[in-house]
């Protein structure tokens, strides 16, 4: 088929569609290891929580059956949300830059960008369930991670919240806490963690704790007793405020975190009204969240410590030069591995950390520096063209 103004968008759509899905699937989705993915049967989907029977009671021969009942509890609800994005492929772009168009590029976007963006959107939305899970209000009136989840058929409260950073001790406390989780009647359900999910900042800490032969974080020769659970590093589980470094353990055999797809992603095109151009677009509908807190124990971790480098200090000794137009630097204390440089002038200011060292001259100790009486001098240390240390601004001392 020859390409014309009327059909070029139709011919390009399969090419862009393939690029879209190749890009969407080019990296395995991490959230599918954490969230159980299911198909929604309607716009909304609910997960009612029912009470539970307590332990069986002993009975005697000829007696009536022990009878029990349970109550209906709260409902976890999901509602499909629409997600879409588009870009245009113009006839002029097709005529002038066919190479780019055949690679999936359009005006203001591309099929590859669209696919990658959808994958990132799904990862971001699912990660928000965890990041927001320490202060949200869930189906039971508590946050996803809380110390006092109420039970329907019991007056007991159950915790799935750990306070503190990821350490050998805290991970063991989390594992023990999960073992004690109960059903709605307060009966232990024997939950057992299958994986430890951490933010990128905790990757090496998590692997050291879980994979060490000896107990992590101690100088003793105790054997590491942490069970062989999988470590999942989730790149999208990063707190943008840097107020926390979250981690949690999960029993994936229980229904807790859910990603519900109402409509699978699809890609198509349409002719733009009153134009010869086409709009390429992607579309999907889904929701994500949790239907139960059981099988999860998590912690905010600790506030990330951001170390802001500061300007180091150089203590310098300024001495007379050999004549009235020179001065010298005889000694510099506090130097590191960088290069010493200086600047002289009638009016100088002490630089800031990471300022460029342009305008400074290499310093040789006890060597004349041309200047004049009344001028100032400052000495710096730099590395890769950036200032890391500085002296105070000092008066020059000229010779006689």
One Martini backbone bead per residue (centre of mass of N, CA, C, O) as a GRO file, in nm:
protein
  400
    1UNK     BB    1   0.095   0.037   0.024
    2UNK     BB    2   0.059   0.356  -0.024
    3UNK     BB    3   0.156   0.660   0.101
    4UNK     BB    4  -0.071   0.889   0.249
    5UNK     BB    5  -0.248   1.129   0.402
    6UNK     BB    6  -0.487   0.922   0.473
    7UNK     BB    7  -0.280   0.653   0.575
    8UNK     BB    8  -0.020   0.701   0.753
    9UNK     BB    9  -0.132   0.649   1.040
   10UNK     BB   10  -0.220   0.355   0.991
   11UNK     BB   11   0.073   0.253   0.918
   12UNK     BB   12   0.217   0.356   1.193
   13UNK     BB   13   0.072   0.224   1.436
   14UNK     BB   14   0.210  -0.063   1.456
   15UNK     BB   15   0.491   0.049   1.513
   16UNK     BB   16   0.427   0.216   1.769
   17UNK     BB   17   0.299  -0.015   1.927
   18UNK     BB   18   0.547  -0.196   1.953
   19UNK     BB   19   0.726   0.013   2.098
   20UNK     BB   20   0.547   0.054   2.341
   21UNK     BB   21   0.551  -0.247   2.451
   22UNK     BB   22   0.855  -0.283   2.461
   23UNK     BB   23   0.899  -0.053   2.671
   24UNK     BB   24   0.702  -0.149   2.893
   25UNK     BB   25   0.870  -0.452   2.894
   26UNK     BB   26   1.192  -0.413   2.925
   27UNK     BB   27   1.128  -0.412   3.237
   28UNK     BB   28   1.073  -0.558   3.510
   29UNK     BB   29   0.824  -0.552   3.731
   30UNK     BB   30   0.832  -0.499   4.073
   31UNK     BB   31   0.533  -0.487   4.183
   32UNK     BB   32   0.459  -0.794   4.104
   33UNK     BB   33   0.618  -0.904   4.369
   34UNK     BB   34   0.407  -0.745   4.579
   35UNK     BB   35   0.156  -0.741   4.396
   36UNK     BB   36  -0.144  -0.866   4.340
   37UNK     BB   37  -0.275  -0.959   4.029
   38UNK     BB   38  -0.596  -0.854   3.902
   39UNK     BB   39  -0.919  -0.877   3.773
   40UNK     BB   40  -1.164  -0.671   3.709
   41UNK     BB   41  -1.535  -0.689   3.699
   42UNK     BB   42  -1.547  -0.374   3.755
   43UNK     BB   43  -1.530  -0.057   3.858
   44UNK     BB   44  -1.584  -0.209   4.124
   45UNK     BB   45  -1.424  -0.350   4.429
   46UNK     BB   46  -1.477  -0.581   4.698
   47UNK     BB   47  -1.361  -0.658   5.055
   48UNK     BB   48  -1.498  -0.829   5.284
   49UNK     BB   49  -1.507  -0.846   5.640
   50UNK     BB   50  -1.495  -1.120   5.842
   51UNK     BB   51  -1.523  -1.295   6.086
   52UNK     BB   52  -1.422  -1.539   6.341
   53UNK     BB   53  -1.352  -1.829   6.469
   54UNK     BB   54  -1.272  -1.982   6.727
   55UNK     BB   55  -1.186  -2.215   6.910
   56UNK     BB   56  -1.240  -2.518   6.982
   57UNK     BB   57  -1.462  -2.708   7.186
   58UNK     BB   58  -1.514  -2.910   7.420
   59UNK     BB   59  -1.704  -3.219   7.445
   60UNK     BB   60  -1.981  -3.433   7.504
   61UNK     BB   61  -2.159  -3.693   7.508
   62UNK     BB   62  -2.476  -3.596   7.370
   63UNK     BB   63  -2.427  -3.317   7.296
   64UNK     BB   64  -2.450  -3.026   7.183
   65UNK     BB   65  -2.337  -2.816   6.978
   66UNK     BB   66  -2.116  -2.590   6.943
   67UNK     BB   67  -2.185  -2.240   6.921
   68UNK     BB   68  -2.121  -1.990   6.671
   69UNK     BB   69  -2.027  -1.646   6.575
   70UNK     BB   70  -2.005  -1.388   6.323
   71UNK     BB   71  -1.912  -1.083   6.203
   72UNK     BB   72  -1.942  -0.800   6.018
   73UNK     BB   73  -1.725  -0.588   5.865
   74UNK     BB   74  -1.527  -0.437   5.679
   75UNK     BB   75  -1.450  -0.255   5.361
   76UNK     BB   76  -1.260  -0.302   5.078
   77UNK     BB   77  -1.203  -0.057   4.822
   78UNK     BB   78  -1.229  -0.035   4.457
   79UNK     BB   79  -1.140   0.195   4.174
   80UNK     BB   80  -1.130   0.259   3.859
   81UNK     BB   81  -0.871   0.426   3.677
   82UNK     BB   82  -0.781   0.660   3.445
   83UNK     BB   83  -0.520   0.626   3.187
   84UNK     BB   84  -0.343   0.872   2.977
   85UNK     BB   85  -0.165   0.932   2.655
   86UNK     BB   86  -0.021   1.168   2.405
   87UNK     BB   87   0.058   1.214   2.049
   88UNK     BB   88   0.192   1.347   1.745
   89UNK     BB   89   0.158   1.287   1.382
   90UNK     BB   90   0.278   1.450   1.116
   91UNK     BB   91   0.307   1.494   0.784
   92UNK     BB   92   0.570   1.658   0.791
   93UNK     BB   93   0.731   1.459   0.962
   94UNK     BB   94   0.703   1.226   0.765
   95UNK     BB   95   0.845   1.374   0.523
   96UNK     BB   96   1.116   1.490   0.685
   97UNK     BB   97   1.131   1.231   0.927
   98UNK     BB   98   1.107   0.908   0.888
   99UNK     BB   99   1.311   0.785   1.080
  100UNK     BB  100   1.174   0.881   1.344
  101UNK     BB  101   0.890   0.767   1.293
  102UNK     BB  102   0.995   0.464   1.269
  103UNK     BB  103   1.095   0.503   1.590
  104UNK     BB  104   0.834   0.652   1.743
  105UNK     BB  105   0.832   0.957   1.666
  106UNK     BB  106   0.689   1.265   1.766
  107UNK     BB  107   0.500   1.532   1.864
  108UNK     BB  108   0.580   1.558   2.195
  109UNK     BB  109   0.668   1.245   2.150
  110UNK     BB  110   0.666   0.880   2.226
  111UNK     BB  111   0.635   0.545   2.238
  112UNK     BB  112   0.862   0.493   2.437
  113UNK     BB  113   0.781   0.706   2.648
  114UNK     BB  114   0.497   0.593   2.700
  115UNK     BB  115   0.578   0.314   2.809
  116UNK     BB  116   0.767   0.407   3.040
  117UNK     BB  117   0.558   0.589   3.184
  118UNK     BB  118   0.359   0.369   3.264
  119UNK     BB  119   0.545   0.200   3.434
  120UNK     BB  120   0.613   0.433   3.634
  121UNK     BB  121   0.323   0.483   3.728
  122UNK     BB  122   0.272   0.205   3.856
  123UNK     BB  123   0.510   0.214   4.054
  124UNK     BB  124   0.428   0.476   4.199
  125UNK     BB  125   0.142   0.397   4.297
  126UNK     BB  126   0.228   0.150   4.465
  127UNK     BB  127   0.435   0.294   4.649
  128UNK     BB  128   0.224   0.487   4.784
  129UNK     BB  129   0.096   0.276   4.967
  130UNK     BB  130   0.347   0.261   5.152
  131UNK     BB  131   0.428   0.559   5.204
  132UNK     BB  132   0.116   0.608   5.314
  133UNK     BB  133   0.096   0.360   5.541
  134UNK     BB  134   0.153   0.555   5.818
  135UNK     BB  135  -0.112   0.788   5.765
  136UNK     BB  136  -0.351   0.649   5.687
  137UNK     BB  137  -0.699   0.551   5.620
  138UNK     BB  138  -0.846   0.262   5.648
  139UNK     BB  139  -1.095   0.026   5.664
  140UNK     BB  140  -1.028   0.014   6.001
  141UNK     BB  141  -0.920   0.319   6.081
  142UNK     BB  142  -0.627   0.252   5.992
  143UNK     BB  143  -0.332   0.212   5.912
  144UNK     BB  144  -0.155  -0.011   5.756
  145UNK     BB  145   0.063   0.078   5.971
  146UNK     BB  146  -0.009  -0.047   6.298
  147UNK     BB  147  -0.057  -0.094   6.664
  148UNK     BB  148  -0.413  -0.102   6.646
  149UNK     BB  149  -0.574  -0.333   6.524
  150UNK     BB  150  -0.885  -0.429   6.491
  151UNK     BB  151  -1.128  -0.672   6.593
  152UNK     BB  152  -1.429  -0.827   6.546
  153UNK     BB  153  -1.401  -1.102   6.762
  154UNK     BB  154  -1.220  -0.896   6.939
  155UNK     BB  155  -1.045  -0.691   7.185
  156UNK     BB  156  -0.801  -0.700   7.043
  157UNK     BB  157  -0.478  -0.588   6.939
  158UNK     BB  158  -0.284  -0.533   6.634
  159UNK     BB  159   0.051  -0.539   6.513
  160UNK     BB  160   0.254  -0.393   6.210
  161UNK     BB  161   0.472  -0.212   6.375
  162UNK     BB  162   0.792  -0.064   6.334
  163UNK     BB  163   1.058   0.097   6.513
  164UNK     BB  164   1.304   0.176   6.291
  165UNK     BB  165   1.565   0.064   6.155
  166UNK     BB  166   1.764  -0.150   5.966
  167UNK     BB  167   1.817  -0.436   6.160
  168UNK     BB  168   1.868  -0.724   6.307
  169UNK     BB  169   1.678  -0.669   6.546
  170UNK     BB  170   1.431  -0.546   6.387
  171UNK     BB  171   1.383  -0.784   6.197
  172UNK     BB  172   1.323  -0.990   6.419
  173UNK     BB  173   1.082  -0.836   6.536
  174UNK     BB  174   0.912  -0.851   6.276
  175UNK     BB  175   0.899  -1.159   6.250
  176UNK     BB  176   0.762  -1.203   6.525
  177UNK     BB  177   0.513  -1.024   6.478
  178UNK     BB  178   0.401  -1.189   6.243
  179UNK     BB  179   0.361  -1.460   6.399
  180UNK     BB  180   0.127  -1.304   6.585
  181UNK     BB  181  -0.084  -1.299   6.390
  182UNK     BB  182  -0.441  -1.259   6.345
  183UNK     BB  183  -0.751  -1.302   6.338
  184UNK     BB  184  -1.071  -1.179   6.422
  185UNK     BB  185  -1.048  -1.384   6.693
  186UNK     BB  186  -0.728  -1.418   6.778
  187UNK     BB  187  -0.603  -1.626   6.584
  188UNK     BB  188  -0.341  -1.773   6.475
  189UNK     BB  189  -0.203  -1.774   6.121
  190UNK     BB  190   0.101  -1.824   6.046
  191UNK     BB  191   0.276  -1.600   5.956
  192UNK     BB  192   0.538  -1.569   5.688
  193UNK     BB  193   0.809  -1.444   5.566
  194UNK     BB  194   0.935  -1.406   5.217
  195UNK     BB  195   1.000  -1.085   5.218
  196UNK     BB  196   1.224  -0.802   5.174
  197UNK     BB  197   1.138  -0.459   5.150
  198UNK     BB  198   1.329  -0.191   4.998
  199UNK     BB  199   1.491   0.079   4.969
  200UNK     BB  200   1.773   0.183   4.808
  201UNK     BB  201   1.925   0.279   5.075
  202UNK     BB  202   1.899  -0.047   5.190
  203UNK     BB  203   2.034  -0.265   5.020
  204UNK     BB  204   2.309  -0.338   5.174
  205UNK     BB  205   2.190  -0.384   5.448
  206UNK     BB  206   1.998  -0.616   5.376
  207UNK     BB  207   2.210  -0.811   5.254
  208UNK     BB  208   2.388  -0.829   5.506
  209UNK     BB  209   2.175  -0.947   5.702
  210UNK     BB  210   2.075  -1.199   5.527
  211UNK     BB  211   2.373  -1.309   5.397
  212UNK     BB  212   2.517  -1.352   5.640
  213UNK     BB  213   2.680  -1.584   5.828
  214UNK     BB  214   2.694  -1.379   6.037
  215UNK     BB  215   2.602  -1.160   6.254
  216UNK     BB  216   2.490  -0.855   6.210
  217UNK     BB  217   2.653  -0.586   6.383
  218UNK     BB  218   2.885  -0.770   6.509
  219UNK     BB  219   3.176  -0.926   6.698
  220UNK     BB  220   3.056  -1.194   6.683
  221UNK     BB  221   3.012  -1.564   6.619
  222UNK     BB  222   2.728  -1.561   6.544
  223UNK     BB  223   2.485  -1.699   6.386
  224UNK     BB  224   2.277  -1.642   6.132
  225UNK     BB  225   1.907  -1.643   6.195
  226UNK     BB  226   1.806  -1.541   5.946
  227UNK     BB  227   1.605  -1.607   5.719
  228UNK     BB  228   1.568  -1.705   5.378
  229UNK     BB  229   1.499  -1.417   5.243
  230UNK     BB  230   1.394  -1.204   5.014
  231UNK     BB  231   1.539  -0.931   4.842
  232UNK     BB  232   1.366  -0.621   4.769
  233UNK     BB  233   1.446  -0.364   4.548
  234UNK     BB  234   1.273  -0.046   4.541
  235UNK     BB  235   1.308   0.234   4.357
  236UNK     BB  236   1.011   0.371   4.433
  237UNK     BB  237   1.078   0.361   4.764
  238UNK     BB  238   1.105   0.688   4.778
  239UNK     BB  239   1.128   0.959   4.979
  240UNK     BB  240   1.099   1.288   4.883
  241UNK     BB  241   1.149   1.410   5.190
  242UNK     BB  242   1.354   1.229   5.364
  243UNK     BB  243   1.198   1.113   5.637
  244UNK     BB  244   1.236   0.817   5.513
  245UNK     BB  245   1.333   0.446   5.527
  246UNK     BB  246   1.163   0.208   5.407
  247UNK     BB  247   1.038  -0.114   5.543
  248UNK     BB  248   0.932  -0.463   5.465
  249UNK     BB  249   0.739  -0.743   5.530
  250UNK     BB  250   0.619  -1.049   5.347
  251UNK     BB  251   0.329  -1.249   5.291
  252UNK     BB  252   0.248  -1.376   4.974
  253UNK     BB  253   0.014  -1.592   5.057
  254UNK     BB  254  -0.137  -1.338   5.122
  255UNK     BB  255  -0.393  -1.113   5.111
  256UNK     BB  256  -0.307  -0.757   5.049
  257UNK     BB  257  -0.166  -0.658   4.795
  258UNK     BB  258  -0.323  -0.473   4.517
  259UNK     BB  259  -0.359  -0.513   4.154
  260UNK     BB  260  -0.622  -0.373   3.958
  261UNK     BB  261  -0.745  -0.464   3.636
  262UNK     BB  262  -0.971  -0.348   3.400
  263UNK     BB  263  -0.769  -0.239   3.164
  264UNK     BB  264  -0.561  -0.297   2.940
  265UNK     BB  265  -0.322  -0.188   2.766
  266UNK     BB  266  -0.356   0.046   2.490
  267UNK     BB  267  -0.298   0.113   2.132
  268UNK     BB  268  -0.357   0.407   1.923
  269UNK     BB  269  -0.540   0.591   1.666
  270UNK     BB  270  -0.629   0.929   1.537
  271UNK     BB  271  -0.790   1.154   1.359
  272UNK     BB  272  -0.760   1.486   1.330
  273UNK     BB  273  -0.962   1.726   1.322
  274UNK     BB  274  -0.899   1.919   1.040
  275UNK     BB  275  -0.660   1.711   0.971
  276UNK     BB  276  -0.366   1.516   0.862
  277UNK     BB  277  -0.330   1.424   1.144
  278UNK     BB  278  -0.212   1.221   1.427
  279UNK     BB  279  -0.314   1.041   1.722
  280UNK     BB  280  -0.130   0.900   1.971
  281UNK     BB  281  -0.236   0.640   2.212
  282UNK     BB  282  -0.284   0.561   2.560
  283UNK     BB  283  -0.459   0.303   2.768
  284UNK     BB  284  -0.601   0.266   3.107
  285UNK     BB  285  -0.724   0.059   3.396
  286UNK     BB  286  -0.686   0.112   3.759
  287UNK     BB  287  -0.600  -0.026   4.089
  288UNK     BB  288  -0.454   0.033   4.422
  289UNK     BB  289  -0.377  -0.161   4.730
  290UNK     BB  290  -0.557  -0.291   5.020
  291UNK     BB  291  -0.729  -0.573   5.197
  292UNK     BB  292  -0.484  -0.626   5.404
  293UNK     BB  293  -0.244  -0.636   5.683
  294UNK     BB  294  -0.181  -0.911   5.661
  295UNK     BB  295   0.153  -0.997   5.595
  296UNK     BB  296   0.249  -0.720   5.737
  297UNK     BB  297   0.564  -0.545   5.817
  298UNK     BB  298   0.658  -0.206   5.916
  299UNK     BB  299   0.887   0.079   5.843
  300UNK     BB  300   1.014   0.403   5.823
  301UNK     BB  301   1.263   0.421   5.971
  302UNK     BB  302   1.489   0.674   5.896
  303UNK     BB  303   1.617   0.964   5.869
  304UNK     BB  304   1.782   1.103   5.629
  305UNK     BB  305   2.122   1.176   5.605
  306UNK     BB  306   2.231   1.490   5.497
  307UNK     BB  307   2.542   1.565   5.364
  308UNK     BB  308   2.686   1.885   5.376
  309UNK     BB  309   2.931   2.028   5.246
  310UNK     BB  310   3.213   2.208   5.368
  311UNK     BB  311   3.436   2.447   5.421
  312UNK     BB  312   3.751   2.433   5.460
  313UNK     BB  313   4.054   2.495   5.656
  314UNK     BB  314   4.321   2.736   5.629
  315UNK     BB  315   4.644   2.783   5.774
  316UNK     BB  316   4.826   3.080   5.722
  317UNK     BB  317   5.153   3.223   5.638
  318UNK     BB  318   5.245   3.561   5.619
  319UNK     BB  319   5.526   3.706   5.445
  320UNK     BB  320   5.786   3.851   5.340
  321UNK     BB  321   5.933   3.966   5.080
  322UNK     BB  322   6.216   4.072   4.894
  323UNK     BB  323   6.020   4.322   4.845
  324UNK     BB  324   5.782   4.588   4.795
  325UNK     BB  325   5.627   4.375   4.562
  326UNK     BB  326   5.625   4.136   4.780
  327UNK     BB  327   5.515   3.807   4.886
  328UNK     BB  328   5.451   3.529   5.125
  329UNK     BB  329   5.406   3.172   5.170
  330UNK     BB  330   5.527   2.959   5.432
  331UNK     BB  331   5.243   2.829   5.545
  332UNK     BB  332   5.021   2.525   5.549
  333UNK     BB  333   4.736   2.428   5.726
  334UNK     BB  334   4.511   2.156   5.626
  335UNK     BB  335   4.597   1.996   5.395
  336UNK     BB  336   4.529   1.791   5.143
  337UNK     BB  337   4.504   1.645   4.808
  338UNK     BB  338   4.513   1.908   4.681
  339UNK     BB  339   4.540   2.230   4.536
  340UNK     BB  340   4.726   2.515   4.567
  341UNK     BB  341   4.593   2.853   4.586
  342UNK     BB  342   4.576   3.204   4.474
  343UNK     BB  343   4.470   3.549   4.571
  344UNK     BB  344   4.493   3.892   4.468
  345UNK     BB  345   4.375   4.212   4.620
  346UNK     BB  346   4.191   4.484   4.729
  347UNK     BB  347   3.920   4.292   4.709
  348UNK     BB  348   3.814   4.021   4.915
  349UNK     BB  349   3.656   3.695   4.930
  350UNK     BB  350   3.546   3.428   5.067
  351UNK     BB  351   3.478   3.138   4.956
  352UNK     BB  352   3.292   2.870   4.849
  353UNK     BB  353   3.184   2.576   4.825
  354UNK     BB  354   3.246   2.475   4.490
  355UNK     BB  355   3.394   2.678   4.369
  356UNK     BB  356   3.563   2.807   4.128
  357UNK     BB  357   3.928   2.830   4.047
  358UNK     BB  358   3.909   3.066   3.882
  359UNK     BB  359   4.170   3.315   3.924
  360UNK     BB  360   4.380   3.124   4.028
  361UNK     BB  361   4.707   3.051   4.163
  362UNK     BB  362   4.966   2.871   4.192
  363UNK     BB  363   5.129   2.749   4.485
  364UNK     BB  364   5.450   2.847   4.628
  365UNK     BB  365   5.638   2.810   4.875
  366UNK     BB  366   5.853   3.068   4.938
  367UNK     BB  367   5.735   3.254   4.702
  368UNK     BB  368   5.705   3.514   4.518
  369UNK     BB  369   5.438   3.764   4.527
  370UNK     BB  370   5.279   3.981   4.345
  371UNK     BB  371   5.236   4.314   4.488
  372UNK     BB  372   5.093   4.541   4.738
  373UNK     BB  373   5.034   4.757   4.956
  374UNK     BB  374   4.703   4.676   5.095
  375UNK     BB  375   4.658   4.405   5.013
  376UNK     BB  376   4.515   4.087   4.945
  377UNK     BB  377   4.488   3.733   5.064
  378UNK     BB  378   4.402   3.399   4.931
  379UNK     BB  379   4.377   3.054   5.019
  380UNK     BB  380   4.340   2.745   4.832
  381UNK     BB  381   4.168   2.432   4.781
  382UNK     BB  382   4.163   2.203   4.500
  383UNK     BB  383   3.928   1.990   4.299
  384UNK     BB  384   3.838   1.971   3.987
  385UNK     BB  385   3.796   2.302   3.998
  386UNK     BB  386   3.718   2.292   4.313
  387UNK     BB  387   3.649   2.429   4.616
  388UNK     BB  388   3.730   2.302   4.962
  389UNK     BB  389   3.937   2.526   5.071
  390UNK     BB  390   4.015   2.803   5.313
  391UNK     BB  391   4.122   3.097   5.393
  392UNK     BB  392   4.156   3.377   5.517
  393UNK     BB  393   4.156   3.704   5.469
  394UNK     BB  394   4.467   3.872   5.407
  395UNK     BB  395   4.735   4.057   5.463
  396UNK     BB  396   4.995   4.169   5.321
  397UNK     BB  397   5.366   4.121   5.318
  398UNK     BB  398   5.610   4.334   5.252
  399UNK     BB  399   5.898   4.436   5.168
  400UNK     BB  400   6.192   4.667   5.169
   0.00000   0.00000   0.00000
